[in-house]
């Protein structure tokens, strides 16, 4: 079912259809010229007084449909009360009910099923006069892009007969005839797919990717749904999941067309995902020459302003790797190498462990299939998720028995690529003997509030399971690490006598291990501490992912525990972006210390990827640099036939560049060739704009004539037969149809 808006509270934006079913025209005013029977009604909502509806039930409501062409809005309204010719229909009330909006694009077999229920008074033929404006038939840009090409007046024959009585969103109202199986499966698995925004996003994706298939024979729509399900599984909001559903659409429809159905925030994420995809293509093209290195790409993605877009792209790459077997071997290898060199590294820096682990393992299976298969079989008996969960629950019970209130307890199996790289780092061959020397194939972490509770928790663990004395390490008192890392490490024989490494630390120790000098991502990447910008940016983006977006890390936790890391909650890390004077009442003094302060990096420069005819490179520009300034600085005014694009779009001249932007100086012919294949050509856009301007002028003239000739109030009611005008003024005494209007 389409969106429900309350007229009293609904904000109107450019991309929001104006919500009304009947429209009152104040005395001496008209919202526009009144069309002849059978013509299309085009109205502007500016200054209009909207009625919520006619007296009666829900079935009496009209639907309002909106198209946008060349930045202007036109409307079609349909549906009618079943007994509008009766006396009851003449009583107009200002109800507080909601108005239901909808828009149908594309061919459909559904027409008005009960024509006899329509009984609006027939309007007499309109006499010649200034109050009547004939409108030529036109075809909207959105219809051209997403439908079979019928003209707008033909859409009236395909509108749904009656709005459904259920409050559930129905994509068939907007996109009749699309397949719903994938949507129903997603809704059964993730309730967020019942969200109206996602239902409409699915409908738009289904229409845009109609009859499109991937090389493995599956529909492109199934890939989009797979990406969206991965994002939904991470616990991200509906807008991000909608962007995941639509992440392939910008190759087919334009931004203005997407904005007819999606809020600008979703379209913005889509454009950023498209930018990362283009950067990925450029990386594979130029990485061999060294002009676009993996380190450069990693820094660009970490510095990317839109973290949601980065996560959607990680989910997209994960879906691609799951079905990579149909590609040629060289293409498989290129994608797998890029994944290990860039995407898994970025996932690790953002702290999205579940994506990082699967990305690495899938790429590992492509590049080293024999080692992957051997290792997968070899660790099967030592990585039992059920045994790990049982071990965690037993330790939880022991902690409670010892009076330890833990902040967080979680565990995970070590991923296969992590095992492989650890053996390589230690110089050990891939054998059963070498594998038996690894005792952290499964690990869990206990986070407590105070240092003395670490040792109480250790005794609790020792009371449940046998320990390996040779593996016990105290990095709090006995062993001091130069990077500040602190924890107790104990290896126990967990459930089923499977070795499990247990780490015990306080929340402050955990903070230093995640965000400070001992950050795990730096340890995994074997980085030093000299790249101050990268450290601060990674800290901030990691915090943004974990505590603002609340991304699920998919680790094993006791039943009933939150799906995210809550070990720093008591420190108040979630309030980092609040004003400093408010932070002091919410954040632990530990975080206020200059040494440990976690703050949004103060930027003085933006880092962009610049591609010109001379090559590709990263460039830093002062914060606030605009496209016009960059155009002048690059001396492009003296190079006719070239254009500058930002993220594959011609930018607004005064728009400031952002970190992670892709700036390209390319021949104009190349840029024009990138237009979506189903978008209207420039000539069609210009023609449509000229038509709109001519109609606007005609309507303005008709309005002036009508104001001069009329002193009554009017009510305009829209139906499938056009518009009927009812007189509401004191001279009429009651609402009656106006002849000749």
PDB file of N, CA, C and O in Angstrom, residues 352-393:
ATOM      1  N   UNK A 352      34.158  -4.346  11.121  1.00  0.00           N
ATOM      2  CA  UNK A 352      33.062  -5.228  10.701  1.00  0.00           C
ATOM      3  C   UNK A 352      33.670  -6.611  10.496  1.00  0.00           C
ATOM      4  O   UNK A 352      33.957  -7.037   9.372  1.00  0.00           O
ATOM      5  N   UNK A 353      33.860  -7.331  11.600  1.00  0.00           N
ATOM      6  CA  UNK A 353      34.616  -8.576  11.576  1.00  0.00           C
ATOM      7  C   UNK A 353      33.961  -9.617  10.678  1.00  0.00           C
ATOM      8  O   UNK A 353      34.651 -10.333   9.937  1.00  0.00           O
ATOM      9  N   UNK A 354      32.640  -9.733  10.727  1.00  0.00           N
ATOM     10  CA  UNK A 354      31.974 -10.788   9.958  1.00  0.00           C
ATOM     11  C   UNK A 354      32.191 -10.617   8.460  1.00  0.00           C
ATOM     12  O   UNK A 354      32.416 -11.601   7.738  1.00  0.00           O
ATOM     13  N   UNK A 355      32.159  -9.379   7.961  1.00  0.00           N
ATOM     14  CA  UNK A 355      32.419  -9.152   6.536  1.00  0.00           C
ATOM     15  C   UNK A 355      33.884  -9.409   6.212  1.00  0.00           C
ATOM     16  O   UNK A 355      34.209 -10.020   5.187  1.00  0.00           O
ATOM     17  N   UNK A 356      34.755  -8.951   7.080  1.00  0.00           N
ATOM     18  CA  UNK A 356      36.186  -9.133   6.856  1.00  0.00           C
ATOM     19  C   UNK A 356      36.538 -10.614   6.750  1.00  0.00           C
ATOM     20  O   UNK A 356      37.262 -11.047   5.848  1.00  0.00           O
ATOM     21  N   UNK A 357      36.001 -11.427   7.654  1.00  0.00           N
ATOM     22  CA  UNK A 357      36.340 -12.846   7.683  1.00  0.00           C
ATOM     23  C   UNK A 357      35.844 -13.566   6.436  1.00  0.00           C
ATOM     24  O   UNK A 357      36.588 -14.347   5.820  1.00  0.00           O
ATOM     25  N   UNK A 358      34.606 -13.301   6.032  1.00  0.00           N
ATOM     26  CA  UNK A 358      34.074 -14.014   4.866  1.00  0.00           C
ATOM     27  C   UNK A 358      34.717 -13.525   3.576  1.00  0.00           C
ATOM     28  O   UNK A 358      34.965 -14.323   2.658  1.00  0.00           O
ATOM     29  N   UNK A 359      34.983 -12.226   3.481  1.00  0.00           N
ATOM     30  CA  UNK A 359      35.674 -11.715   2.292  1.00  0.00           C
ATOM     31  C   UNK A 359      37.035 -12.388   2.135  1.00  0.00           C
ATOM     32  O   UNK A 359      37.416 -12.811   1.033  1.00  0.00           O
ATOM     33  N   UNK A 360      37.778 -12.488   3.227  1.00  0.00           N
ATOM     34  CA  UNK A 360      39.099 -13.116   3.168  1.00  0.00           C
ATOM     35  C   UNK A 360      39.005 -14.583   2.772  1.00  0.00           C
ATOM     36  O   UNK A 360      39.771 -15.061   1.921  1.00  0.00           O
ATOM     37  N   UNK A 361      38.072 -15.302   3.377  1.00  0.00           N
ATOM     38  CA  UNK A 361      37.980 -16.738   3.103  1.00  0.00           C
ATOM     39  C   UNK A 361      37.545 -17.019   1.668  1.00  0.00           C
ATOM     40  O   UNK A 361      38.056 -17.942   1.022  1.00  0.00           O
ATOM     41  N   UNK A 362      36.613 -16.224   1.143  1.00  0.00           N
ATOM     42  CA  UNK A 362      36.181 -16.438  -0.237  1.00  0.00           C
ATOM     43  C   UNK A 362      37.301 -16.119  -1.220  1.00  0.00           C
ATOM     44  O   UNK A 362      37.496 -16.840  -2.213  1.00  0.00           O
ATOM     45  N   UNK A 363      38.032 -15.039  -0.968  1.00  0.00           N
ATOM     46  CA  UNK A 363      39.169 -14.706  -1.834  1.00  0.00           C
ATOM     47  C   UNK A 363      40.256 -15.769  -1.714  1.00  0.00           C
ATOM     48  O   UNK A 363      40.889 -16.153  -2.715  1.00  0.00           O
ATOM     49  N   UNK A 364      40.486 -16.266  -0.511  1.00  0.00           N
ATOM     50  CA  UNK A 364      41.458 -17.332  -0.268  1.00  0.00           C
ATOM     51  C   UNK A 364      41.090 -18.585  -1.063  1.00  0.00           C
ATOM     52  O   UNK A 364      41.952 -19.249  -1.659  1.00  0.00           O
ATOM     53  N   UNK A 365      39.800 -18.914  -1.118  1.00  0.00           N
ATOM     54  CA  UNK A 365      39.359 -20.108  -1.850  1.00  0.00           C
ATOM     55  C   UNK A 365      39.597 -19.984  -3.347  1.00  0.00           C
ATOM     56  O   UNK A 365      39.751 -20.992  -4.041  1.00  0.00           O
ATOM     57  N   UNK A 366      39.632 -18.751  -3.858  1.00  0.00           N
ATOM     58  CA  UNK A 366      39.884 -18.532  -5.287  1.00  0.00           C
ATOM     59  C   UNK A 366      41.380 -18.589  -5.594  1.00  0.00           C
ATOM     60  O   UNK A 366      41.812 -19.234  -6.554  1.00  0.00           O
ATOM     61  N   UNK A 367      42.182 -17.937  -4.762  1.00  0.00           N
ATOM     62  CA  UNK A 367      43.611 -17.822  -5.038  1.00  0.00           C
ATOM     63  C   UNK A 367      44.393 -19.068  -4.637  1.00  0.00           C
ATOM     64  O   UNK A 367      45.398 -19.397  -5.272  1.00  0.00           O
ATOM     65  N   UNK A 368      43.928 -19.752  -3.608  1.00  0.00           N
ATOM     66  CA  UNK A 368      44.633 -20.949  -3.129  1.00  0.00           C
ATOM     67  C   UNK A 368      43.605 -22.035  -2.831  1.00  0.00           C
ATOM     68  O   UNK A 368      43.390 -22.385  -1.657  1.00  0.00           O
ATOM     69  N   UNK A 369      42.975 -22.578  -3.845  1.00  0.00           N
ATOM     70  CA  UNK A 369      41.872 -23.530  -3.607  1.00  0.00           C
ATOM     71  C   UNK A 369      42.299 -24.797  -2.877  1.00  0.00           C
ATOM     72  O   UNK A 369      41.557 -25.303  -2.033  1.00  0.00           O
ATOM     73  N   UNK A 370      43.482 -25.335  -3.176  1.00  0.00           N
ATOM     74  CA  UNK A 370      43.913 -26.567  -2.521  1.00  0.00           C
ATOM     75  C   UNK A 370      44.152 -26.347  -1.027  1.00  0.00           C
ATOM     76  O   UNK A 370      43.707 -27.148  -0.176  1.00  0.00           O
ATOM     77  N   UNK A 371      44.872 -25.270  -0.699  1.00  0.00           N
ATOM     78  CA  UNK A 371      45.125 -24.968   0.705  1.00  0.00           C
ATOM     79  C   UNK A 371      43.823 -24.679   1.447  1.00  0.00           C
ATOM     80  O   UNK A 371      43.639 -25.109   2.596  1.00  0.00           O
ATOM     81  N   UNK A 372      42.928 -23.969   0.785  1.00  0.00           N
ATOM     82  CA  UNK A 372      41.642 -23.641   1.406  1.00  0.00           C
ATOM     83  C   UNK A 372      40.855 -24.909   1.732  1.00  0.00           C
ATOM     84  O   UNK A 372      40.352 -25.063   2.860  1.00  0.00           O
ATOM     85  N   UNK A 373      40.734 -25.814   0.770  1.00  0.00           N
ATOM     86  CA  UNK A 373      39.950 -27.037   0.981  1.00  0.00           C
ATOM     87  C   UNK A 373      40.579 -27.917   2.062  1.00  0.00           C
ATOM     88  O   UNK A 373      39.865 -28.501   2.892  1.00  0.00           O
ATOM     89  N   UNK A 374      41.918 -28.035   2.067  1.00  0.00           N
ATOM     90  CA  UNK A 374      42.576 -28.847   3.088  1.00  0.00           C
ATOM     91  C   UNK A 374      42.342 -28.263   4.478  1.00  0.00           C
ATOM     92  O   UNK A 374      42.005 -28.965   5.430  1.00  0.00           O
ATOM     93  N   UNK A 375      42.523 -26.953   4.573  1.00  0.00           N
ATOM     94  CA  UNK A 375      42.391 -26.302   5.869  1.00  0.00           C
ATOM     95  C   UNK A 375      40.943 -26.347   6.369  1.00  0.00           C
ATOM     96  O   UNK A 375      40.693 -26.556   7.570  1.00  0.00           O
ATOM     97  N   UNK A 376      40.003 -26.183   5.478  1.00  0.00           N
ATOM     98  CA  UNK A 376      38.593 -26.216   5.859  1.00  0.00           C
ATOM     99  C   UNK A 376      38.225 -27.557   6.481  1.00  0.00           C
ATOM    100  O   UNK A 376      37.492 -27.621   7.473  1.00  0.00           O
ATOM    101  N   UNK A 377      38.741 -28.628   5.907  1.00  0.00           N
ATOM    102  CA  UNK A 377      38.449 -29.959   6.430  1.00  0.00           C
ATOM    103  C   UNK A 377      39.223 -30.226   7.716  1.00  0.00           C
ATOM    104  O   UNK A 377      38.701 -30.856   8.656  1.00  0.00           O
ATOM    105  N   UNK A 378      40.438 -29.705   7.790  1.00  0.00           N
ATOM    106  CA  UNK A 378      41.295 -29.994   8.941  1.00  0.00           C
ATOM    107  C   UNK A 378      40.796 -29.347  10.228  1.00  0.00           C
ATOM    108  O   UNK A 378      40.984 -29.896  11.323  1.00  0.00           O
ATOM    109  N   UNK A 379      40.205 -28.194  10.138  1.00  0.00           N
ATOM    110  CA  UNK A 379      39.775 -27.473  11.355  1.00  0.00           C
ATOM    111  C   UNK A 379      38.329 -27.784  11.725  1.00  0.00           C
ATOM    112  O   UNK A 379      37.822 -27.247  12.718  1.00  0.00           O
ATOM    113  N   UNK A 380      37.666 -28.630  10.957  1.00  0.00           N
ATOM    114  CA  UNK A 380      36.239 -28.864  11.166  1.00  0.00           C
ATOM    115  C   UNK A 380      35.943 -29.317  12.598  1.00  0.00           C
ATOM    116  O   UNK A 380      34.987 -28.861  13.226  1.00  0.00           O
ATOM    117  N   UNK A 381      36.758 -30.222  13.126  1.00  0.00           N
ATOM    118  CA  UNK A 381      36.489 -30.766  14.459  1.00  0.00           C
ATOM    119  C   UNK A 381      36.911 -29.822  15.577  1.00  0.00           C
ATOM    120  O   UNK A 381      36.550 -30.034  16.740  1.00  0.00           O
ATOM    121  N   UNK A 382      37.685 -28.775  15.243  1.00  0.00           N
ATOM    122  CA  UNK A 382      38.160 -27.849  16.272  1.00  0.00           C
ATOM    123  C   UNK A 382      37.462 -26.497  16.228  1.00  0.00           C
ATOM    124  O   UNK A 382      37.817 -25.595  16.999  1.00  0.00           O
ATOM    125  N   UNK A 383      36.506 -26.343  15.346  1.00  0.00           N
ATOM    126  CA  UNK A 383      35.762 -25.086  15.264  1.00  0.00           C
ATOM    127  C   UNK A 383      34.265 -25.379  15.213  1.00  0.00           C
ATOM    128  O   UNK A 383      33.615 -25.209  14.187  1.00  0.00           O
ATOM    129  N   UNK A 384      33.735 -25.796  16.328  1.00  0.00           N
ATOM    130  CA  UNK A 384      32.323 -26.122  16.435  1.00  0.00           C
ATOM    131  C   UNK A 384      31.599 -24.937  17.078  1.00  0.00           C
ATOM    132  O   UNK A 384      31.796 -24.663  18.279  1.00  0.00           O
ATOM    133  N   UNK A 385      30.774 -24.192  16.333  1.00  0.00           N
ATOM    134  CA  UNK A 385      30.071 -23.029  16.905  1.00  0.00           C
ATOM    135  C   UNK A 385      29.187 -23.398  18.087  1.00  0.00           C
ATOM    136  O   UNK A 385      29.046 -22.611  19.031  1.00  0.00           O
ATOM    137  N   UNK A 386      28.592 -24.589  18.050  1.00  0.00           N
ATOM    138  CA  UNK A 386      27.733 -25.011  19.155  1.00  0.00           C
ATOM    139  C   UNK A 386      28.558 -25.194  20.422  1.00  0.00           C
ATOM    140  O   UNK A 386      28.167 -24.777  21.527  1.00  0.00           O
ATOM    141  N   UNK A 387      29.741 -25.817  20.272  1.00  0.00           N
ATOM    142  CA  UNK A 387      30.625 -26.000  21.425  1.00  0.00           C
ATOM    143  C   UNK A 387      31.095 -24.656  21.971  1.00  0.00           C
ATOM    144  O   UNK A 387      31.199 -24.468  23.195  1.00  0.00           O
ATOM    145  N   UNK A 388      31.368 -23.698  21.080  1.00  0.00           N
ATOM    146  CA  UNK A 388      31.798 -22.370  21.522  1.00  0.00           C
ATOM    147  C   UNK A 388      30.692 -21.683  22.303  1.00  0.00           C
ATOM    148  O   UNK A 388      30.940 -21.070  23.350  1.00  0.00           O
ATOM    149  N   UNK A 389      29.463 -21.770  21.819  1.00  0.00           N
ATOM    150  CA  UNK A 389      28.339 -21.141  22.521  1.00  0.00           C
ATOM    151  C   UNK A 389      28.134 -21.777  23.897  1.00  0.00           C
ATOM    152  O   UNK A 389      27.866 -21.081  24.886  1.00  0.00           O
ATOM    153  N   UNK A 390      28.266 -23.100  23.970  1.00  0.00           N
ATOM    154  CA  UNK A 390      28.127 -23.786  25.257  1.00  0.00           C
ATOM    155  C   UNK A 390      29.221 -23.344  26.220  1.00  0.00           C
ATOM    156  O   UNK A 390      28.972 -23.118  27.421  1.00  0.00           O
ATOM    157  N   UNK A 391      30.452 -23.213  25.711  1.00  0.00           N
ATOM    158  CA  UNK A 391      31.561 -22.747  26.539  1.00  0.00           C
ATOM    159  C   UNK A 391      31.287 -21.348  27.081  1.00  0.00           C
ATOM    160  O   UNK A 391      31.514 -21.059  28.267  1.00  0.00           O
ATOM    161  N   UNK A 392      30.780 -20.456  26.232  1.00  0.00           N
ATOM    162  CA  UNK A 392      30.479 -19.080  26.643  1.00  0.00           C
ATOM    163  C   UNK A 392      29.393 -19.072  27.719  1.00  0.00           C
ATOM    164  O   UNK A 392      29.496 -18.347  28.728  1.00  0.00           O
ATOM    165  N   UNK A 393      28.360 -19.862  27.543  1.00  0.00           N
ATOM    166  CA  UNK A 393      27.276 -19.893  28.530  1.00  0.00           C
ATOM    167  C   UNK A 393      27.767 -20.443  29.869  1.00  0.00           C
ATOM    168  O   UNK A 393      27.345 -19.982  30.937  1.00  0.00           O
TER     169      UNK A 393
END
